[in-house]
Coordinates of N, CA, C and O and ligand atoms in Angstrom, one line a residue:
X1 N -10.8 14.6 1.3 CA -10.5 13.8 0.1 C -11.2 12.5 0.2 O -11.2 11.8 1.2
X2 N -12.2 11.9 -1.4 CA -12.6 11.2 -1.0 C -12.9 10.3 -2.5 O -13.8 10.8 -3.2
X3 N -12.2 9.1 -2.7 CA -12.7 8.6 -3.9 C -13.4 7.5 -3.7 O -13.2 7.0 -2.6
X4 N -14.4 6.7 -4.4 CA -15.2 5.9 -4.3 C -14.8 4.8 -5.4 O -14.8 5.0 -6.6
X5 N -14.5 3.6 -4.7 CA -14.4 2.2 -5.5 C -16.0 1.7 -5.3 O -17.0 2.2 -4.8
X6 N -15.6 0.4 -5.9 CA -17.5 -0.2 -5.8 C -17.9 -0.6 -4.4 O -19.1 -0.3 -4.0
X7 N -16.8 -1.4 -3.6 CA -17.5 -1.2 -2.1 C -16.6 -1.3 -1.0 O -16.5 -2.0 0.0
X8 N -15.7 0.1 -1.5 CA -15.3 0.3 -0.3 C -14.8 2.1 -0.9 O -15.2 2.6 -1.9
X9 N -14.0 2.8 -0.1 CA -13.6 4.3 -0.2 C -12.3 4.3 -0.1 O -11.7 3.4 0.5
X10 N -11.6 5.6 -0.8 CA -10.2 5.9 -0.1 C -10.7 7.2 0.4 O -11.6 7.8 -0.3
X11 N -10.3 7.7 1.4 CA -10.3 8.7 1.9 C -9.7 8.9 2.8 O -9.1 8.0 3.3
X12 N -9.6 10.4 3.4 CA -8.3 11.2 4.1 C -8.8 10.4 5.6 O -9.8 9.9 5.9
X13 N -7.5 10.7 6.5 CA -7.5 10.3 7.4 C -8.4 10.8 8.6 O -9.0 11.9 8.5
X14 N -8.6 10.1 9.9 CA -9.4 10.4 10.7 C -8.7 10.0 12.4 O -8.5 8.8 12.7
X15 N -8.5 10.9 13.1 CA -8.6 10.4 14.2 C -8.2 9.5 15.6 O -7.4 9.3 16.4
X16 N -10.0 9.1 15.0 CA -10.8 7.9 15.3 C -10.4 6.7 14.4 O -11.1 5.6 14.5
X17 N -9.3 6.7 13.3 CA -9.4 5.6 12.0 C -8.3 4.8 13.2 O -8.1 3.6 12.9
X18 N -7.6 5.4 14.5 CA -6.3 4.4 15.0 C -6.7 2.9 15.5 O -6.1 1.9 15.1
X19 N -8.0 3.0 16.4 CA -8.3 1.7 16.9 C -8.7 0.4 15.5 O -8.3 -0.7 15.4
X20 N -9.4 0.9 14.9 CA -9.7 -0.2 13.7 C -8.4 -0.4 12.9 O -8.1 -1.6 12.6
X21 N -7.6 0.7 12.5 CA -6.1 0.4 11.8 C -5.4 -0.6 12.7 O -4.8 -1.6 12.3
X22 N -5.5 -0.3 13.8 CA -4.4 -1.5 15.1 C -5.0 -2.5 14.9 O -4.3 -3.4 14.6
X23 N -6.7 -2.9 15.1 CA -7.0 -3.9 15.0 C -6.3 -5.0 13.8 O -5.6 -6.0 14.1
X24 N -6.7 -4.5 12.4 CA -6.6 -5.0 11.4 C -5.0 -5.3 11.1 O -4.6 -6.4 10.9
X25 N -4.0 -4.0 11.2 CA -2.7 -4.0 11.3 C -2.2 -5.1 11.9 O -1.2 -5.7 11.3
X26 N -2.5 -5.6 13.2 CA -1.9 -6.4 13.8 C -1.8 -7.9 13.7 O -2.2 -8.7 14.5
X27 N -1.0 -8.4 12.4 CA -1.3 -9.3 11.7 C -0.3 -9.6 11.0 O 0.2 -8.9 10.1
X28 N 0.2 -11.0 11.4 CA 1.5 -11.5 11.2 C 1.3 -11.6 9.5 O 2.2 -11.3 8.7
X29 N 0.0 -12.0 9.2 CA 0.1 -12.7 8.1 C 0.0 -10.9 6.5 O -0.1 -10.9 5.3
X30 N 0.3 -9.9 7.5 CA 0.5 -8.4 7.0 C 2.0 -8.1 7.1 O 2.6 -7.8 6.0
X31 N 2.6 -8.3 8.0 CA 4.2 -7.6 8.4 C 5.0 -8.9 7.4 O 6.2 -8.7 7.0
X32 N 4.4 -10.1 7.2 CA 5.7 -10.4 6.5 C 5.9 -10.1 5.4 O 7.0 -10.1 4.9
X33 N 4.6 -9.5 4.5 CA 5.1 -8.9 3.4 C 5.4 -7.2 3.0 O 5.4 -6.6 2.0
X34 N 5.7 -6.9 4.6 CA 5.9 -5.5 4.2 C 7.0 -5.2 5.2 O 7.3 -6.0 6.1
X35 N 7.9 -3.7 4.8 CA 9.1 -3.6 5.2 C 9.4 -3.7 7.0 O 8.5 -3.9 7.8
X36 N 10.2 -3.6 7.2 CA 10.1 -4.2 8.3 C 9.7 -2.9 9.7 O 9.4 -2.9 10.9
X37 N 9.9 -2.0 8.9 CA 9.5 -1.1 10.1 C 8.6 -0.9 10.3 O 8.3 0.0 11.2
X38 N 7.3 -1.9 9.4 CA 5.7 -1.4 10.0 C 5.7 -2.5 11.5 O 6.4 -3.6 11.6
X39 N 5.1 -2.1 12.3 CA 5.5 -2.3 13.7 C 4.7 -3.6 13.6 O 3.6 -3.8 13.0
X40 N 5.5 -4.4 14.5 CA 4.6 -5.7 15.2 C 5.4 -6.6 15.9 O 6.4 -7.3 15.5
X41 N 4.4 -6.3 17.3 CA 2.8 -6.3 17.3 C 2.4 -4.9 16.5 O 3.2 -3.9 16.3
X42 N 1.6 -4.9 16.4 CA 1.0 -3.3 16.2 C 0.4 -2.9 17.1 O -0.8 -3.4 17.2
X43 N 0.9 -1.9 18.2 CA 0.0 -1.6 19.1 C -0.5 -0.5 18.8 O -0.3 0.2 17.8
X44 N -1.4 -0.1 19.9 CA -2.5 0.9 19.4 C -1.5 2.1 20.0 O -2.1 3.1 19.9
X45 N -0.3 2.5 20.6 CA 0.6 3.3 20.7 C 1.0 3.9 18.8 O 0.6 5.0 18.4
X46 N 1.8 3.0 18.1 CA 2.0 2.8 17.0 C 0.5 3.0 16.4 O 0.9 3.6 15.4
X47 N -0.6 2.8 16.2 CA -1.7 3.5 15.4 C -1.8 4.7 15.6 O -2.0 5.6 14.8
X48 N -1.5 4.7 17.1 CA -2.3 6.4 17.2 C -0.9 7.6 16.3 O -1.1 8.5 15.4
X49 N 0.4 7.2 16.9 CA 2.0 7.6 16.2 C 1.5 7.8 14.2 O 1.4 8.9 13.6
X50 N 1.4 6.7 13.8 CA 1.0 6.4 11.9 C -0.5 7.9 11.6 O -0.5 8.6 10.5
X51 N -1.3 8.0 12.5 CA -2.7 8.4 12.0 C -2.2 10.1 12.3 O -2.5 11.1 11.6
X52 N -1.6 10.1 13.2 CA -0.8 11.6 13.4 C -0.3 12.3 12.3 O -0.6 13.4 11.9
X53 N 0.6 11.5 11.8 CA 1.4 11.6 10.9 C 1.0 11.9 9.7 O 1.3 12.7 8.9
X54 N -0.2 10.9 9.8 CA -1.2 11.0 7.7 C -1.7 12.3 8.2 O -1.5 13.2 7.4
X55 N -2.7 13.0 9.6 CA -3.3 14.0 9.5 C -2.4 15.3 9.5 O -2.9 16.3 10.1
X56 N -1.4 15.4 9.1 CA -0.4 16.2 8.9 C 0.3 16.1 7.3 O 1.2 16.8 6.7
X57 N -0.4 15.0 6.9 CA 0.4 14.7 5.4 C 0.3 15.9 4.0 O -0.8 15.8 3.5
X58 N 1.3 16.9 3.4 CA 1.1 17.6 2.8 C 2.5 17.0 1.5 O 3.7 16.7 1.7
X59 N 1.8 17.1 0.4 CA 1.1 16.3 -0.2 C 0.2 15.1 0.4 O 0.6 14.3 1.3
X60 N -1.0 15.2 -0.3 CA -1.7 14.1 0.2 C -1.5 12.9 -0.5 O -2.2 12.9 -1.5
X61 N -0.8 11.8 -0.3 CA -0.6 10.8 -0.4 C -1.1 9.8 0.1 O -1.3 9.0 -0.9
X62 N -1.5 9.2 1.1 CA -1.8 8.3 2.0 C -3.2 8.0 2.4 O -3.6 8.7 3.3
X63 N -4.1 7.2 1.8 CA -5.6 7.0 2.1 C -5.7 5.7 3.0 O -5.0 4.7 3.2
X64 N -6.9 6.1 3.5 CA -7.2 5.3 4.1 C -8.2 4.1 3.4 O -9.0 4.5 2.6
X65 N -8.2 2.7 3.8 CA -9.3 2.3 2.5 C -10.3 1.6 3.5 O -10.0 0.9 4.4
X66 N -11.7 2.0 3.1 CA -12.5 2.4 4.0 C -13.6 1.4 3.8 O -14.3 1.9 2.9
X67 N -14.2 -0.1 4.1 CA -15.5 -0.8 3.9 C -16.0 -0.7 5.4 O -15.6 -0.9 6.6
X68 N -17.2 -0.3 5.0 CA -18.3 -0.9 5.5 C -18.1 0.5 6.9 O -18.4 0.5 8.1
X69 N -17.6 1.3 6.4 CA -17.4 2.6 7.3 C -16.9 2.5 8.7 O -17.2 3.0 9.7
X70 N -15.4 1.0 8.3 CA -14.1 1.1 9.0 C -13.1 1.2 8.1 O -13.0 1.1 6.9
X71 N -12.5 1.4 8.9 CA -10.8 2.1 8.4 C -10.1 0.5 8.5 O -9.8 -0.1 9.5
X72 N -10.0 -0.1 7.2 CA -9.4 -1.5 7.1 C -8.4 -1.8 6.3 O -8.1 -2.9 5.9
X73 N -7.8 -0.8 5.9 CA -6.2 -0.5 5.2 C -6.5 0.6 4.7 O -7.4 1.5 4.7
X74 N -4.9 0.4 3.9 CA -4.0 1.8 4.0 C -3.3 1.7 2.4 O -2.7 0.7 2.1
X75 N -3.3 2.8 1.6 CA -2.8 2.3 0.0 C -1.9 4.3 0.0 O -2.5 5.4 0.1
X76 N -0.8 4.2 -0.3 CA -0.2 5.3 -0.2 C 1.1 5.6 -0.5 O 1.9 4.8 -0.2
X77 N 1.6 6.6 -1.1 CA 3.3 6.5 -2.0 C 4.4 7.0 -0.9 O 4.2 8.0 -0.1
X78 N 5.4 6.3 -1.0 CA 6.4 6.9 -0.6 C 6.5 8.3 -1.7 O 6.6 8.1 -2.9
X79 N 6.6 9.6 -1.1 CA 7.8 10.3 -2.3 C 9.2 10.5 -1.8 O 9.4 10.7 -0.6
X80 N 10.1 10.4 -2.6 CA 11.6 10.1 -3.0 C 11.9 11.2 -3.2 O 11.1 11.8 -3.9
X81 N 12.9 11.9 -2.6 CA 13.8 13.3 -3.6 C 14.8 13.3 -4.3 O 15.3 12.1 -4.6
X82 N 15.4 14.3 -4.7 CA 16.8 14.1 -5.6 C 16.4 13.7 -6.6 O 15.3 14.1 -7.1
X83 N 17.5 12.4 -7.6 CA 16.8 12.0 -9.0 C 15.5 11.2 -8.6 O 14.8 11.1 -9.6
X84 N 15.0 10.7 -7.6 CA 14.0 9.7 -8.0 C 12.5 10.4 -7.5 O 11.5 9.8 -7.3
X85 N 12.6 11.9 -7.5 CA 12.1 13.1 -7.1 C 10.3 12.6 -8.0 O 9.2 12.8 -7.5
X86 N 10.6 12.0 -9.3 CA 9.2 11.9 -10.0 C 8.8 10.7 -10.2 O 7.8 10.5 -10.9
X87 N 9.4 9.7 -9.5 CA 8.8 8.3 -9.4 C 9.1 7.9 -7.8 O 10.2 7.6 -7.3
X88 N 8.0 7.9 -7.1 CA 7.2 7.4 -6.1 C 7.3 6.3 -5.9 O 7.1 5.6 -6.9
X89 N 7.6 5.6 -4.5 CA 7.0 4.3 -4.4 C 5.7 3.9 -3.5 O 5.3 4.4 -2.5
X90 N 5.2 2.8 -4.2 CA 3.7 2.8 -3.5 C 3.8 0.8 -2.9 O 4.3 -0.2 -3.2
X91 N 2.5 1.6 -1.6 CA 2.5 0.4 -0.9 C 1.2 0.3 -0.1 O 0.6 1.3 0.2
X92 N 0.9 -1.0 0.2 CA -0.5 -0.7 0.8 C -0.6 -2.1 1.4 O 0.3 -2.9 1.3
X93 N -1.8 -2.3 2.1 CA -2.3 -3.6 2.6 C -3.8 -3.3 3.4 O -4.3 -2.3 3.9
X94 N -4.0 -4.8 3.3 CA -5.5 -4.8 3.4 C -5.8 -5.4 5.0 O -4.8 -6.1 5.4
X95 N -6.7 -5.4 6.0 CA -7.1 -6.5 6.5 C -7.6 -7.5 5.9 O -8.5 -7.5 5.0
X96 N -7.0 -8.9 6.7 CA -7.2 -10.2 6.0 C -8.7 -10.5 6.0 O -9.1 -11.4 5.3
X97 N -9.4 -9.8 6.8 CA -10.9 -10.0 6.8 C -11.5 -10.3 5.1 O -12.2 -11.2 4.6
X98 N -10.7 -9.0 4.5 CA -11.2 -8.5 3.3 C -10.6 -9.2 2.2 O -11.5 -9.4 1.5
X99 N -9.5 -9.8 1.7 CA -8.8 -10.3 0.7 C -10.2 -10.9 0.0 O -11.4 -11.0 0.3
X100 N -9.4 -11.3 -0.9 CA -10.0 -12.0 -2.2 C -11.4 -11.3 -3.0 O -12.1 -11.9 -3.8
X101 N -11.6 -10.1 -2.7 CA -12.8 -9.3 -3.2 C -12.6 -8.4 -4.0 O -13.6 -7.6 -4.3
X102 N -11.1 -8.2 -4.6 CA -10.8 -7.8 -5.6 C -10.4 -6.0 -4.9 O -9.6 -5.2 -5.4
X103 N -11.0 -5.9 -3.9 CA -10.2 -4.2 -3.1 C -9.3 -4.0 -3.8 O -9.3 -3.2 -4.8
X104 N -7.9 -4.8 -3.5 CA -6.8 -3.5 -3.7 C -6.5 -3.6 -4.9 O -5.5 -2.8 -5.0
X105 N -6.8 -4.3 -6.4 CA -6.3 -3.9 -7.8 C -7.3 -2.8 -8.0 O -6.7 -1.9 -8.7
X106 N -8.6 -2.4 -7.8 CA -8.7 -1.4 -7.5 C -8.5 -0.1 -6.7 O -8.4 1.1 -7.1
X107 N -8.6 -0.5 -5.8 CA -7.3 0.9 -5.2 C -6.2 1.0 -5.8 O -6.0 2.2 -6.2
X108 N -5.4 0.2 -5.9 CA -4.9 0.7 -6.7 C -4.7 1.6 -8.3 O -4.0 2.6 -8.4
X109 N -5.5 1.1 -9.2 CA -5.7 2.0 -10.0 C -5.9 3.1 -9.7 O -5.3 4.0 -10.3
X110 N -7.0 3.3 -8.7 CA -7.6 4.7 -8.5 C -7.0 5.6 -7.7 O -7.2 6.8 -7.6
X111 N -5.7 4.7 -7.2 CA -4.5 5.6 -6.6 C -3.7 6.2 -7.5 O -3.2 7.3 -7.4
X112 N -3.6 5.4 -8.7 CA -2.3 5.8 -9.7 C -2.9 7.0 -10.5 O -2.3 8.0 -10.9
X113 N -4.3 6.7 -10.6 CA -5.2 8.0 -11.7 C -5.0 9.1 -10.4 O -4.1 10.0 -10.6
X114 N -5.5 9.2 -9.3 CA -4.9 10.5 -8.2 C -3.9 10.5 -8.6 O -3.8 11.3 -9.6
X115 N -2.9 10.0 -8.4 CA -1.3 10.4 -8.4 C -0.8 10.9 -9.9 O -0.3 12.0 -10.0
X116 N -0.9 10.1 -10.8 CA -0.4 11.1 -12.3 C -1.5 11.9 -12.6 O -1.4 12.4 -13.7
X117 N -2.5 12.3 -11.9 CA -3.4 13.7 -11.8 C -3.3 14.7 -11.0 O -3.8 15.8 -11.4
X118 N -2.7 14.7 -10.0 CA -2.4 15.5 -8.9 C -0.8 16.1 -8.4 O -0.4 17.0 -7.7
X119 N -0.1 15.1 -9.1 CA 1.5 15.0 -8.6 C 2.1 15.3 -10.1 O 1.6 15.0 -11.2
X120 N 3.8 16.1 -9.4 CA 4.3 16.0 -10.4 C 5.2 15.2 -10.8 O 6.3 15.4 -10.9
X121 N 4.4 13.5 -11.2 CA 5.4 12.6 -11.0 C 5.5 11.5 -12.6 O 4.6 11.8 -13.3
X122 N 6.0 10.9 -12.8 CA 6.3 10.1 -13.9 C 6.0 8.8 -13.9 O 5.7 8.2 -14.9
X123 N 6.2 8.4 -12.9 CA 6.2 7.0 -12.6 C 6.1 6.8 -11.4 O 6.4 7.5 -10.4
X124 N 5.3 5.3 -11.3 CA 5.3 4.4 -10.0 C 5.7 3.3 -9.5 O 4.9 2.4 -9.7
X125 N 6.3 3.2 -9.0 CA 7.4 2.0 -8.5 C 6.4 1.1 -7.1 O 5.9 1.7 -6.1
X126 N 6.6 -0.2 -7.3 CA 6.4 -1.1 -6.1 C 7.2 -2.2 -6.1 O 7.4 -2.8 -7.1
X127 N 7.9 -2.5 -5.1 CA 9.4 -3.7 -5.0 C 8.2 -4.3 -3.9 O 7.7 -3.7 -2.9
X128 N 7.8 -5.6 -4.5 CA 7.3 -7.0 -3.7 C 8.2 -8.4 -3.6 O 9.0 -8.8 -4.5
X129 N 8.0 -8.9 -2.5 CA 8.8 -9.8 -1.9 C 8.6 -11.2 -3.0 O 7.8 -11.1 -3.9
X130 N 9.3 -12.1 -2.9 CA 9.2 -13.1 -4.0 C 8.0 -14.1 -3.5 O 7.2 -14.9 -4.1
X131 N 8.1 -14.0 -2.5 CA 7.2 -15.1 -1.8 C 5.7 -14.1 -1.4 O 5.0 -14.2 -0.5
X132 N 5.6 -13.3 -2.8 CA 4.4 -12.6 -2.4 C 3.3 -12.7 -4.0 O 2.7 -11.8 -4.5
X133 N 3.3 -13.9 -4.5 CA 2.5 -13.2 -6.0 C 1.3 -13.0 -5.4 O 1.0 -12.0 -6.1
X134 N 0.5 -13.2 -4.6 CA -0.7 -11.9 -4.5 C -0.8 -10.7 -4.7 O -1.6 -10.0 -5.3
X135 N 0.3 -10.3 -3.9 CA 0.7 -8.7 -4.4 C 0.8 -8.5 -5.8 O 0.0 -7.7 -6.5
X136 N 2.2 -9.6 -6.6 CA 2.3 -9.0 -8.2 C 0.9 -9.3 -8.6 O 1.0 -9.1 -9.8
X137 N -0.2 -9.8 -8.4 CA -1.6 -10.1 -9.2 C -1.8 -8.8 -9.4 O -1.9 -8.3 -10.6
X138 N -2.1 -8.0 -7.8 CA -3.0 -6.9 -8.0 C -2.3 -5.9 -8.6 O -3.0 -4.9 -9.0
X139 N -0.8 -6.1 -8.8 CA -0.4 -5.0 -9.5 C -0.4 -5.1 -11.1 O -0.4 -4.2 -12.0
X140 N -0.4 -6.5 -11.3 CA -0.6 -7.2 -12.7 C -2.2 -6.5 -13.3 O -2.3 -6.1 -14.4
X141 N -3.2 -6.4 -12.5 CA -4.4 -6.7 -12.7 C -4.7 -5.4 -12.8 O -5.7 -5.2 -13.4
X142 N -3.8 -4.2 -12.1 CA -4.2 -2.4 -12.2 C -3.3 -2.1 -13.2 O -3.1 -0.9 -13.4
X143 N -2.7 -3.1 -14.0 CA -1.7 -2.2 -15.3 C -0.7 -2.1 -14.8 O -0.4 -1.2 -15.7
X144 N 0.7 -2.2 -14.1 CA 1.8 -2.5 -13.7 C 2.1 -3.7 -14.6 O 1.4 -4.6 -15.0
X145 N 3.7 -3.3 -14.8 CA 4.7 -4.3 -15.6 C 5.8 -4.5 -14.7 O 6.5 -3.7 -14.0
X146 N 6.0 -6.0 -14.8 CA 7.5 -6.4 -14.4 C 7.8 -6.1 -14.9 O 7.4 -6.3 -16.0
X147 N 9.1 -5.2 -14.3 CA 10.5 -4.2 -15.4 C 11.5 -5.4 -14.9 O 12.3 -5.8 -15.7
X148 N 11.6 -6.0 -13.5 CA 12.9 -6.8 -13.1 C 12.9 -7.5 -12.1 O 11.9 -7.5 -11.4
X149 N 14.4 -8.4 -11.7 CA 14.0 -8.9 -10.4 C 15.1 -8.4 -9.5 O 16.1 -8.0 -10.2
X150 N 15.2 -8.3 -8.6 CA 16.7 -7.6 -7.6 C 17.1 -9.4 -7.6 O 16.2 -10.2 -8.0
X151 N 17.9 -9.7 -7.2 CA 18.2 -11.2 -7.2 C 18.6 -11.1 -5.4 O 19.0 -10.0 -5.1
X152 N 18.6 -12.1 -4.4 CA 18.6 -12.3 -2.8 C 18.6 -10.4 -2.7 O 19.6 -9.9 -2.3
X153 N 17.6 -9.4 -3.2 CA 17.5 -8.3 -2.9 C 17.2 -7.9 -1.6 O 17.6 -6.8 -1.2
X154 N 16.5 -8.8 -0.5 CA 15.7 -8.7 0.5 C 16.1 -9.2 1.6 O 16.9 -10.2 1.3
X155 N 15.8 -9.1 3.2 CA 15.8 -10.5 3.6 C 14.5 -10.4 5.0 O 14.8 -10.1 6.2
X156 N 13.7 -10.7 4.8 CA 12.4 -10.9 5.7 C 12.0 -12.2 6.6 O 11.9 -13.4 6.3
X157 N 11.9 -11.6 7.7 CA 11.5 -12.9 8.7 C 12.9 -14.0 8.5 O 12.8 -15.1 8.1
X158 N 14.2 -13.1 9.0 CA 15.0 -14.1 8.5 C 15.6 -14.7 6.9 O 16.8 -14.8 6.7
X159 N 15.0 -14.8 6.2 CA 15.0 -15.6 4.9 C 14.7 -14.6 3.4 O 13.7 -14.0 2.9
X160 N 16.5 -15.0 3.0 CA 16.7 -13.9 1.9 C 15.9 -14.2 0.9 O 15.7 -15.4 0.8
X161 N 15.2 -13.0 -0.1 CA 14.3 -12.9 -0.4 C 14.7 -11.9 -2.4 O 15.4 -10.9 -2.6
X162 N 14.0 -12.5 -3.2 CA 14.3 -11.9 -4.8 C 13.1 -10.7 -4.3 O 12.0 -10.8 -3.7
X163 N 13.7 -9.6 -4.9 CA 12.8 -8.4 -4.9 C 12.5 -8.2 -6.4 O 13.3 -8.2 -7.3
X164 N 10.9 -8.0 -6.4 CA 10.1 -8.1 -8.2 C 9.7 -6.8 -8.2 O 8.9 -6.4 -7.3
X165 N 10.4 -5.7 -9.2 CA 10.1 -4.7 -9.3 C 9.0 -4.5 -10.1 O 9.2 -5.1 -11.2
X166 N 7.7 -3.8 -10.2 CA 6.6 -3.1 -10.6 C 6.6 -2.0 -10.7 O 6.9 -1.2 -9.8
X167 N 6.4 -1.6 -11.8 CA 6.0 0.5 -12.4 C 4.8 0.4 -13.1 O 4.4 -0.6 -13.7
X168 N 4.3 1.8 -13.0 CA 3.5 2.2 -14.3 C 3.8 3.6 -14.6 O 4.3 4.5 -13.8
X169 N 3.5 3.6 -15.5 CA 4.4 5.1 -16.3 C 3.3 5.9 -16.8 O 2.5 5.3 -17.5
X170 N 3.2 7.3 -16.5 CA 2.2 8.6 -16.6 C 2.2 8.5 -18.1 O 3.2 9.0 -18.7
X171 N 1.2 7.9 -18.9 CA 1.2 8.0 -20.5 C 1.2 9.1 -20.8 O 1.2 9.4 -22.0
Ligands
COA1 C1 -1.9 -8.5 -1.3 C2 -3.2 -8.0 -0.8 C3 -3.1 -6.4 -0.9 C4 -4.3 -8.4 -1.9 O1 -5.5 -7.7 -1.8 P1 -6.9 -8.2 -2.2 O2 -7.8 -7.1 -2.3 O3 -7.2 -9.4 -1.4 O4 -6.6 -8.7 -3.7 P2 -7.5 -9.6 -4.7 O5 -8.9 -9.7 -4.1 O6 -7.3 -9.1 -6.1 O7 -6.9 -11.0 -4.7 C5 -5.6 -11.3 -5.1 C6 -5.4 -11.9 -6.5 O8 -4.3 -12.8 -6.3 C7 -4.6 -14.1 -6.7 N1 -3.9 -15.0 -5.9 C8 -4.1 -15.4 -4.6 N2 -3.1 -16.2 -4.2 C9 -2.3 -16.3 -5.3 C10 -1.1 -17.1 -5.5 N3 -0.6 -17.8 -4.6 N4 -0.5 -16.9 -6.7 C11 -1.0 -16.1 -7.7 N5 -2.1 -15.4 -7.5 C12 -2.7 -15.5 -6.3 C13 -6.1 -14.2 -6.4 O9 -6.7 -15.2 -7.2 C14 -6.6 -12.8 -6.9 O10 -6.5 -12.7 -8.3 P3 -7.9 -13.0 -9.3 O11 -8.9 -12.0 -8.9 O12 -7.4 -12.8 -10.7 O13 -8.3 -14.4 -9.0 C15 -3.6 -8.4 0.6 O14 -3.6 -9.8 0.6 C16 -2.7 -7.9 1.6 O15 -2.9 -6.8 2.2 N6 -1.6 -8.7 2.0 C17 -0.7 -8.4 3.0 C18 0.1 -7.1 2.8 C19 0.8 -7.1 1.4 O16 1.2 -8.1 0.9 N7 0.9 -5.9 0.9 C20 1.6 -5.7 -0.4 C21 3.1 -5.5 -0.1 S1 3.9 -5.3 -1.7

């Protein structure tokens, strides 16, 4: 599997993608805006555990996002069963190398067009932390709408936190 943004890739997992994911993963200024079970430190124990896991992933959900032909983040949906069986939740992050070059509001789109192309799903859900509007930019900027806020929904590194819910809906 393999889609092409302007300069970088999503594509299926590899391997060999553990040591550059640990590299990049391991990054304070990464885990505070993501749940808390993504591991850190991030050891290369825990890379090699996550890369197992995606090379086993059926549905394919989970890419890897690929510049300069390293593995330097990760953009990929939770799926939910029961009622929330057709709305997915999505999450991703970049190495800090990369920010500000516009990557992930493109990946993201090009995630959501795979996902209401491929899946049988309705909608897509992202809950970001309040102390994160970078994140709501890029979901602002791929077509996501604030539907709400959880009010102290969260609580990260300590310090309770408003959760800003994000969707886009399969037109
Ligand atoms: C959030 C993250 C994915 C952004 O990826 P990116 O590819 O650097 O995104 P962009 O290049 O589009 O830059 C972010 C946008 O936010 C804007 N921005 C930056 N700081 C901002 C701030 N404090 N307030 C509002 N907007 C801000 C930038 O100006 C840019 O928008 P613009 O292109 O309109 O100017 C990346 O920083 C990351 O991985 N962070 C850690 C993990 C994370 O937060 N994951 C998401 C969890 S929900």
């Amino acid at each position: 599997m393999k889609i092409n943004g302007q300069d970088f890739t999503l594509r299926s997992w590899e391997p060999d993608d553990a040591a550059s994911i640990q590299k990049h993963a391991d990054n304070p200024n990464i885990y505070s805006f993501l749940m808390d079970r993504f591991p850190h430190p991030y050891t290369m124990e825990a890379a090699i555990g996550w890369v197992t896991l995606m090379l086993d992933q059926d549905p394919f959900v989970n890419f890897v996002i690929e510049v300069d032909g390293m593995a330097v983040g990760v953009i990929g949906l939770e799926l939910r069963d029961d009622i929330y069986r057709k709305a997915p939740l999505l999450g991703y992050w970049l190495g800090e190398d990369y920010w500000g070059r516009g990557i992930m509001p493109q990946a993201v789109k090009l995630m959501v067009n795979y996902a209401f192309t491929n899946l049988d799903i309705v909608r897509i859900q992202a809950g970001i932390l309040s102390n994160n509007p970078k994140s709501m930019r890029v979901l602002e900027k791929a077509g996501f709408t604030k539907e709400g806020i959880l009010k102290n929904g969260i609580v990260k590194n300590g310090v309770v936190l408003d959760e800003h819910i994000y969707a886009v809906l399969k037109s």
